[in-house]
């Protein structure tokens, strides 16, 4: 028994990164005992459908599992669902669980994700003010959005806010997006690309109010309206808040690991304690593409950091760092961002089908550094290869749809 504990890997957080690291450890031949502890009552599932297919009623929140049902038992992984880890006892190499049990580890992997930032406005906790992170959030949002609540206000014009806006419009609701900065998606893409997405929403009847914060939420039994900084009142039957996130790094911080807007890790995703790793939305890792330590919130980042840790634990090698990539689906549009677009970089557009299928490259001088692909996902690998090559490329070649992107890397 003691021998087993001496080799045990404990994973805290049963989400995208936690589920994937278990699968990667087994596929790389690790026969160590694995215990995964997650505070949600269900096995790891993918979150991207929550704001899209699930909200539209086309899928259930946990239809898309990270690993098939039965995977954990079949691979001798103890999955403790509905259990929270409340502390890390580093000196005794064990975690403390919400039921008081203590589990010894040889390696610990923290994959605790993030928590949506709360709306800092009076009345922000009224019934009808909702957030979207978990399957249970999605279930409640779907219930309320389809329950004769015709006016939806979305606070925050980030990807989740805009995905919810698109789904709500597709359900025939009246949708207003309130964005505090001058434009939506400001953290994720430069103006040219962001405006394309704003236009997409405007054409479908979404009202976008920018450069306005929310001063108060009003209502008696539940939300009835929002008051903006300007004093303007927006009637709303339902409010969905998407104003950023806070990393779930408290376990790490309290146990003395290095943190700062997340859990700080090295290239192997090791924390300041070499027996403890952190991966996914919670991890802050040096990323050459981002120009410094960065916490990336994307499906791909959770997947790739899980691979980094599994390879480090199994054979002490490290996977190479991939170029950051994420996608968002809004209406019938698929938008993919490769690299880290910067406002200072020059946009060069490759227009494949005007107003629908375009690639916006962003160049540092003559070198393409990032790109936003509108309905052009089949070109993503070719675009990533061009960016990874880091070579100067004439604008005309990027623009000319007669020139294959594959040949430009
Ligand atoms: C609505 C929505 C739509 C998205 N759409 C896209 C998309 O289109 N494209 C894209 O690239 N990315 C998308 N993402 C982002 C992507 O899903 C996340 O980046 C990914 O889930 C991160 O994985 P993770 O394992 O780090 O965190 P999570 O998947 O959040 O998993 C963390 C888990 O840890 C649990 N936990 C936390 N603390 C404890 C504790 N102390 N004890 C036990 N368990 C704990 C949490 O409850 C959670 O279950 C979306 C996210 C959301 C919410």
Coordinates of C-alpha atoms and ligand atoms in Angstrom, one line a residue:
X1 CA 0.0 0.0 0.0
X2 CA 2.8 2.4 1.0
X3 CA 4.6 1.6 -2.2
X4 CA 1.5 2.5 -4.3
X5 CA 1.3 5.9 -2.5
X6 CA 5.0 6.5 -3.1
X7 CA 4.3 6.5 -6.8
X8 CA 0.8 8.0 -6.9
X9 CA -0.1 10.9 -9.1
X10 CA -2.9 13.1 -7.8
X11 CA -4.7 15.4 -10.2
X12 CA -6.8 18.2 -8.7
X13 CA -9.5 19.5 -11.0
X14 CA -11.5 17.2 -13.3
X15 CA -11.8 19.5 -16.4
X16 CA -10.3 19.7 -19.8
X17 CA -6.7 19.7 -18.6
X18 CA -7.2 17.2 -15.8
X19 CA -9.0 14.7 -18.0
X20 CA -6.5 15.0 -20.8
X21 CA -3.4 14.6 -18.5
X22 CA -4.9 11.3 -17.2
X23 CA -5.4 10.0 -20.8
X24 CA -1.9 11.1 -21.8
X25 CA -0.2 9.5 -18.8
X26 CA -1.8 6.2 -19.6
X27 CA -1.2 6.4 -23.4
X28 CA 2.4 7.1 -22.7
X29 CA 2.6 3.9 -20.6
X30 CA 2.6 5.2 -17.1
X31 CA 1.3 2.5 -14.7
X32 CA 1.5 4.7 -11.6
X33 CA -1.7 4.9 -9.5
X34 CA -3.7 8.0 -10.5
X35 CA -6.3 9.7 -8.4
X36 CA -8.3 12.6 -10.0
X37 CA -10.4 14.8 -7.7
X38 CA -13.0 17.2 -9.1
X39 CA -15.6 19.3 -7.3
X40 CA -18.1 19.0 -10.1
X41 CA -20.5 16.0 -9.9
X42 CA -19.7 14.7 -13.4
X43 CA -16.6 13.3 -15.2
X44 CA -14.5 15.8 -17.2
X45 CA -16.4 17.4 -20.1
X46 CA -15.6 19.9 -22.8
X47 CA -16.8 23.5 -22.1
X48 CA -16.9 25.0 -25.6
X49 CA -20.4 23.6 -26.5
X50 CA -21.9 25.2 -23.3
X51 CA -22.3 28.6 -24.9
X52 CA -23.2 27.2 -28.4
X53 CA -25.0 23.9 -29.0
X54 CA -26.1 23.5 -25.3
X55 CA -27.6 27.0 -25.2
X56 CA -29.3 26.4 -28.5
X57 CA -30.8 23.1 -27.1
X58 CA -28.9 21.0 -29.6
X59 CA -26.8 19.1 -26.9
X60 CA -26.8 18.4 -23.3
X61 CA -24.1 20.0 -21.1
X62 CA -22.1 16.8 -20.6
X63 CA -22.6 15.2 -24.0
X64 CA -19.0 16.0 -25.0
X65 CA -16.8 14.2 -22.5
X66 CA -13.1 14.6 -22.5
X67 CA -12.7 10.8 -22.3
X68 CA -15.4 8.3 -23.0
X69 CA -17.7 7.0 -20.2
X70 CA -15.9 4.1 -18.5
X71 CA -12.5 5.3 -19.4
X72 CA -11.3 6.0 -15.9
X73 CA -12.4 2.7 -14.5
X74 CA -11.0 0.9 -17.5
X75 CA -7.6 2.6 -17.0
X76 CA -7.4 2.1 -13.3
X77 CA -7.9 5.8 -12.5
X78 CA -9.8 6.7 -9.3
X79 CA -12.1 9.6 -10.2
X80 CA -13.5 11.2 -7.1
X81 CA -16.3 13.5 -8.4
X82 CA -18.1 16.0 -6.2
X83 CA -15.1 16.2 -4.0
X84 CA -13.1 19.4 -3.3
X85 CA -9.5 19.6 -2.4
X86 CA -9.3 22.1 0.5
X87 CA -5.5 22.2 1.2
X88 CA -2.1 21.0 0.0
X89 CA 0.0 19.7 2.9
X90 CA 3.4 20.0 1.1
X91 CA 5.6 18.8 4.0
X92 CA 3.7 15.5 4.2
X93 CA 3.1 15.3 0.4
X94 CA -0.6 15.0 0.6
X95 CA -3.8 16.8 -0.3
X96 CA -6.7 17.3 2.1
X97 CA -10.2 16.7 0.7
X98 CA -13.6 18.2 1.6
X99 CA -14.7 15.0 3.4
X100 CA -11.6 15.2 5.6
X101 CA -9.7 12.4 3.8
X102 CA -6.0 12.9 3.0
X103 CA -4.4 11.5 -0.1
X104 CA -0.7 11.1 -0.4
X105 CA 1.0 12.0 -3.7
X106 CA 4.4 11.6 -5.3
X107 CA 3.4 14.0 -8.1
X108 CA 0.6 16.5 -7.9
X109 CA -1.0 18.2 -10.9
X110 CA -3.1 21.3 -10.3
X111 CA -5.7 21.7 -13.1
X112 CA -8.2 23.9 -11.2
X113 CA -9.2 26.3 -14.0
X114 CA -10.7 29.6 -13.2
X115 CA -13.8 31.4 -11.8
X116 CA -15.7 34.0 -13.7
X117 CA -15.1 37.5 -12.3
X118 CA -18.2 38.9 -10.6
X119 CA -20.0 42.0 -11.7
X120 CA -19.0 44.8 -9.4
X121 CA -22.2 46.8 -9.5
X122 CA -25.0 47.3 -6.9
X123 CA -27.7 44.7 -7.4
X124 CA -25.2 42.4 -9.2
X125 CA -26.4 39.4 -7.1
X126 CA -30.1 39.7 -8.0
X127 CA -31.8 36.6 -9.4
X128 CA -31.6 36.6 -13.2
X129 CA -27.9 37.7 -13.2
X130 CA -26.1 34.7 -14.5
X131 CA -22.5 33.5 -15.3
X132 CA -21.4 30.7 -17.6
X133 CA -18.6 28.3 -16.7
X134 CA -20.0 24.9 -15.8
X135 CA -22.5 22.4 -17.0
X136 CA -24.8 23.4 -14.2
X137 CA -24.4 27.1 -15.2
X138 CA -25.3 26.1 -18.7
X139 CA -28.3 24.2 -17.6
X140 CA -29.6 27.1 -15.6
X141 CA -28.9 29.6 -18.4
X142 CA -30.7 27.5 -20.9
X143 CA -33.7 27.1 -18.5
X144 CA -33.9 30.8 -18.0
X145 CA -33.2 31.9 -21.5
X146 CA -36.0 29.8 -22.9
X147 CA -38.4 30.7 -20.1
X148 CA -40.2 33.7 -21.7
X149 CA -37.4 36.2 -21.0
X150 CA -37.3 38.1 -24.2
X151 CA -34.8 40.8 -23.3
X152 CA -31.2 39.6 -22.6
X153 CA -28.4 42.0 -21.7
X154 CA -24.9 40.7 -21.9
X155 CA -22.2 42.5 -19.9
X156 CA -18.8 42.1 -21.5
X157 CA -18.0 41.7 -25.2
X158 CA -15.5 39.0 -24.9
X159 CA -15.7 35.6 -26.7
X160 CA -18.1 34.0 -24.2
X161 CA -20.4 37.1 -24.0
X162 CA -20.5 37.2 -27.8
X163 CA -21.2 33.5 -28.2
X164 CA -24.1 33.8 -25.7
X165 CA -25.3 36.8 -27.7
X166 CA -25.2 34.8 -30.9
X167 CA -27.1 31.9 -29.3
X168 CA -29.7 34.2 -27.7
X169 CA -30.3 35.9 -31.1
X170 CA -30.7 32.6 -32.8
X171 CA -33.3 31.8 -30.2
X172 CA -35.1 34.9 -31.3
X173 CA -34.4 37.1 -28.3
X174 CA -33.7 40.8 -28.1
X175 CA -30.0 41.1 -27.2
X176 CA -27.9 44.0 -26.0
X177 CA -24.2 43.7 -25.4
X178 CA -22.6 46.2 -23.1
X179 CA -18.8 46.6 -23.4
X180 CA -16.8 48.8 -21.1
X181 CA -14.0 49.5 -23.6
X182 CA -14.4 51.1 -27.0
X183 CA -14.8 47.8 -28.8
X184 CA -15.5 44.1 -28.3
X185 CA -12.8 41.5 -28.1
X186 CA -10.2 44.1 -27.4
X187 CA -7.9 41.7 -25.4
X188 CA -8.0 39.1 -28.1
X189 CA -7.7 40.7 -31.5
X190 CA -6.9 44.1 -33.2
X191 CA -9.5 46.5 -34.4
X192 CA -9.8 45.3 -38.0
X193 CA -10.8 41.7 -37.0
X194 CA -12.9 42.7 -34.0
X195 CA -14.9 45.1 -36.1
X196 CA -15.7 42.2 -38.5
X197 CA -17.3 40.3 -35.6
X198 CA -19.1 43.4 -34.3
X199 CA -20.6 43.8 -37.8
X200 CA -21.7 40.2 -37.9
X201 CA -23.7 40.8 -34.7
X202 CA -25.1 44.2 -35.8
X203 CA -26.3 42.6 -39.1
X204 CA -28.2 40.0 -37.0
X205 CA -29.9 42.6 -34.8
X206 CA -27.7 42.6 -31.7
X207 CA -27.3 46.1 -30.2
X208 CA -23.7 46.7 -29.0
X209 CA -23.2 49.6 -26.6
X210 CA -19.4 50.2 -26.1
X211 CA -17.4 52.5 -23.8
X212 CA -20.0 52.0 -21.1
X213 CA -19.8 50.2 -17.8
X214 CA -22.7 49.0 -15.7
X215 CA -23.4 51.1 -12.7
X216 CA -26.3 49.2 -11.1
X217 CA -28.6 46.3 -11.7
X218 CA -32.2 47.1 -10.8
X219 CA -35.2 44.9 -10.0
X220 CA -37.6 43.8 -7.2
X221 CA -37.9 40.0 -7.3
X222 CA -35.3 39.6 -10.0
X223 CA -33.4 41.7 -12.5
X224 CA -35.5 44.2 -14.5
X225 CA -32.9 46.6 -15.9
X226 CA -29.3 47.8 -16.0
X227 CA -28.2 51.3 -15.4
X228 CA -25.1 52.3 -17.4
X229 CA -22.4 54.8 -16.4
X230 CA -24.1 57.4 -18.6
X231 CA -27.4 56.9 -16.7
X232 CA -29.0 55.2 -19.6
X233 CA -31.4 52.4 -18.5
X234 CA -31.4 49.1 -20.4
X235 CA -34.5 47.0 -19.7
X236 CA -33.5 43.3 -19.2
X237 CA -35.2 40.1 -18.2
X238 CA -32.0 38.3 -18.0
X239 CA -28.3 39.4 -17.6
X240 CA -25.4 37.3 -18.6
X241 CA -22.0 38.5 -17.2
X242 CA -18.8 37.7 -19.1
X243 CA -16.3 40.2 -17.7
X244 CA -13.1 38.1 -17.4
X245 CA -11.9 35.6 -14.9
X246 CA -9.8 34.9 -11.8
X247 CA -7.5 31.9 -11.7
X248 CA -8.3 29.2 -9.1
X249 CA -4.8 29.5 -7.6
X250 CA -5.8 29.8 -3.9
X251 CA -4.7 26.2 -3.0
X252 CA -1.3 26.9 -4.5
X253 CA -0.9 30.4 -2.9
X254 CA -1.9 29.2 0.6
X255 CA 0.6 26.3 0.4
X256 CA 3.4 28.7 -0.5
X257 CA 3.8 28.0 -4.2
X258 CA 4.7 30.9 -6.5
X259 CA 1.6 32.6 -7.9
X260 CA 0.7 35.9 -9.7
X261 CA -2.5 36.1 -11.6
X262 CA -2.3 32.2 -11.6
X263 CA 0.1 29.5 -10.7
X264 CA 3.6 30.3 -12.0
X265 CA 5.2 27.3 -13.8
X266 CA 8.4 26.6 -15.8
X267 CA 8.6 25.2 -19.3
X268 CA 7.7 21.7 -18.0
X269 CA 4.7 23.2 -16.2
X270 CA 6.4 22.6 -12.9
X271 CA 5.6 25.0 -10.1
X272 CA 8.1 26.4 -7.6
X273 CA 7.9 22.9 -6.0
X274 CA 9.3 20.4 -8.6
X275 CA 6.9 17.6 -7.4
X276 CA 3.9 19.8 -8.2
X277 CA 2.7 20.8 -11.7
X278 CA 0.0 23.2 -12.8
X279 CA -1.7 23.1 -16.2
X280 CA -4.5 24.8 -18.2
X281 CA -6.4 28.0 -17.5
X282 CA -4.8 28.3 -14.0
X283 CA -1.1 28.1 -15.1
X284 CA 1.1 31.1 -15.9
X285 CA 3.8 29.9 -18.2
X286 CA 6.5 31.7 -20.1
X287 CA 5.4 31.8 -23.7
X288 CA 7.7 33.1 -26.4
X289 CA 4.7 33.9 -28.6
X290 CA 3.1 36.0 -25.9
X291 CA 6.4 37.8 -25.1
X292 CA 6.4 36.7 -21.4
X293 CA 4.7 34.7 -18.7
X294 CA 1.1 34.3 -19.7
X295 CA -2.1 32.6 -18.6
X296 CA -3.9 31.3 -21.7
X297 CA -7.5 30.4 -21.5
X298 CA -8.2 28.0 -24.3
X299 CA -9.1 24.4 -25.1
X300 CA -5.8 24.0 -27.0
X301 CA -3.7 25.3 -24.2
X302 CA -5.3 22.9 -21.7
X303 CA -4.6 20.0 -24.1
X304 CA -1.1 20.9 -24.9
X305 CA 0.0 21.6 -21.3
X306 CA -1.5 18.2 -20.3
X307 CA 0.8 16.7 -22.9
X308 CA 3.8 18.6 -21.6
X309 CA 3.3 17.3 -18.1
X310 CA 2.5 13.7 -19.1
X311 CA 5.7 13.6 -21.2
X312 CA 7.8 15.1 -18.4
X313 CA 6.5 12.6 -15.8
X314 CA 6.8 9.6 -18.0
X315 CA 10.2 10.2 -19.7
X316 CA 11.4 13.6 -18.5
X317 CA 11.3 15.0 -22.0
X318 CA 9.4 18.1 -22.9
X319 CA 7.0 18.6 -25.7
X320 CA 7.7 21.7 -27.7
X321 CA 5.5 24.7 -27.2
X322 CA 2.9 25.2 -29.9
X323 CA 1.7 28.5 -31.2
X324 CA -1.3 29.7 -29.2
X325 CA -4.6 29.0 -30.9
X326 CA -8.2 29.3 -30.1
X327 CA -11.5 29.4 -31.9
X328 CA -14.9 30.9 -31.3
X329 CA -18.2 29.9 -33.1
X330 CA -20.8 32.6 -33.5
X331 CA -24.0 32.0 -35.6
X332 CA -22.7 30.0 -38.6
X333 CA -19.3 31.6 -38.4
X334 CA -16.1 29.9 -37.2
X335 CA -13.3 32.3 -36.2
X336 CA -9.9 31.1 -35.3
X337 CA -7.0 33.1 -33.8
X338 CA -3.5 31.8 -34.3
X339 CA -0.6 33.5 -32.5
X340 CA -1.1 36.6 -30.4
X341 CA -2.4 39.5 -32.6
X342 CA -1.1 42.9 -31.5
X343 CA -2.6 46.3 -32.3
X344 CA 0.9 47.6 -33.3
X345 CA 1.1 45.0 -36.1
X346 CA 0.1 45.8 -39.6
X347 CA -3.1 44.0 -40.9
X348 CA -2.9 42.4 -44.3
X349 CA -6.2 40.8 -45.5
X350 CA -6.5 37.7 -47.7
X351 CA -10.1 37.9 -48.9
X352 CA -11.2 34.5 -50.2
X353 CA -14.9 35.2 -50.2
X354 CA -15.7 38.9 -49.4
X355 CA -17.6 39.4 -46.2
X356 CA -17.4 35.7 -45.2
X357 CA -14.1 33.9 -45.8
X358 CA -11.1 36.0 -45.0
X359 CA -7.7 35.7 -43.2
X360 CA -6.3 38.8 -41.5
X361 CA -2.6 38.4 -41.1
X362 CA -0.8 40.8 -38.6
X363 CA 2.7 41.7 -39.6
X364 CA 5.6 43.0 -37.5
X365 CA 7.4 44.9 -40.3
X366 CA 7.3 42.3 -43.1
X367 CA 7.1 39.2 -40.8
X368 CA 3.6 37.7 -40.2
X369 CA 3.3 37.1 -36.5
X370 CA -0.4 36.2 -36.0
X371 CA -3.6 35.7 -37.9
X372 CA -7.4 35.7 -37.5
X373 CA -9.2 33.3 -39.8
X374 CA -12.9 33.8 -40.6
X375 CA -14.5 30.6 -41.8
X376 CA -11.1 29.5 -43.1
X377 CA -10.2 26.8 -40.6
X378 CA -9.0 24.5 -43.3
X379 CA -6.1 26.9 -43.7
X380 CA -5.1 27.0 -40.0
X381 CA -2.2 24.6 -40.3
X382 CA -0.7 26.4 -43.3
X383 CA -1.1 29.7 -41.5
X384 CA 0.5 28.4 -38.4
X385 CA 3.5 27.1 -40.4
X386 CA 3.9 30.6 -42.0
X387 CA 3.9 32.2 -38.5
X388 CA 6.2 29.6 -37.0
X389 CA 8.7 30.1 -39.9
X390 CA 9.1 33.7 -38.7
X391 CA 10.3 34.8 -42.2
X392 CA 9.5 38.1 -44.0
X393 CA 6.7 37.6 -46.6
X394 CA 5.6 40.2 -49.2
X395 CA 2.0 41.5 -48.6
X396 CA 1.0 40.7 -52.1
X397 CA 1.7 37.0 -51.7
X398 CA -0.3 36.8 -48.5
X399 CA -3.2 38.7 -50.3
X400 CA -3.1 36.7 -53.5
X401 CA -5.6 33.9 -53.3
X402 CA -4.0 32.3 -56.3
X403 CA -0.9 31.7 -54.2
X404 CA -1.1 28.6 -52.0
X405 CA -0.4 29.4 -48.3
X406 CA 1.3 26.1 -48.0
X407 CA 4.1 27.3 -50.2
X408 CA 4.8 30.4 -48.1
X409 CA 6.1 28.8 -44.9
Ligands
LIG1 C1 -18.7 28.6 -22.1 C2 -17.3 28.3 -22.5 C3 -17.0 28.3 -23.9 C4 -15.7 28.1 -24.3 N1 -15.5 28.0 -25.6 C5 -14.2 27.8 -26.1 C6 -13.9 27.8 -27.5 O1 -14.8 27.9 -28.3 N2 -12.6 27.6 -27.8 C7 -11.6 27.5 -26.9 O2 -10.4 27.4 -27.3 N3 -11.8 27.5 -25.6 C8 -13.1 27.7 -25.2 N4 -13.4 27.7 -23.8 C9 -12.2 27.6 -22.9 C10 -11.9 26.2 -22.5 O3 -13.1 25.4 -22.2 C11 -11.0 26.2 -21.2 O4 -9.8 26.9 -21.6 C12 -10.7 24.8 -20.7 O5 -11.8 24.2 -20.2 C13 -9.6 24.9 -19.6 O6 -9.4 23.7 -19.0 P1 -9.0 23.5 -17.5 O7 -8.9 22.1 -17.2 O8 -7.8 24.4 -17.3 O9 -10.1 24.2 -16.6 P2 -11.6 23.6 -16.4 O10 -12.1 22.9 -17.6 O11 -12.4 24.8 -15.9 O12 -11.4 22.6 -15.2 C14 -11.1 22.9 -13.9 C15 -11.9 22.0 -13.0 O13 -11.3 22.1 -11.7 C16 -12.3 22.1 -10.7 N5 -11.8 22.6 -9.4 C17 -11.4 23.9 -9.1 N6 -10.9 23.9 -7.9 C18 -11.0 22.7 -7.4 C19 -10.6 22.1 -6.1 N7 -10.1 22.8 -5.1 N8 -10.9 20.8 -5.9 C20 -11.5 20.0 -6.9 N9 -11.8 20.5 -8.1 C21 -11.5 21.8 -8.3 C22 -13.3 23.1 -11.4 O14 -14.6 23.0 -10.8 C23 -13.3 22.5 -12.8 O15 -14.2 21.4 -12.9 C24 -14.7 27.9 -23.3 C25 -15.0 28.0 -22.0 C26 -16.3 28.2 -21.6 C27 -16.6 28.3 -20.1

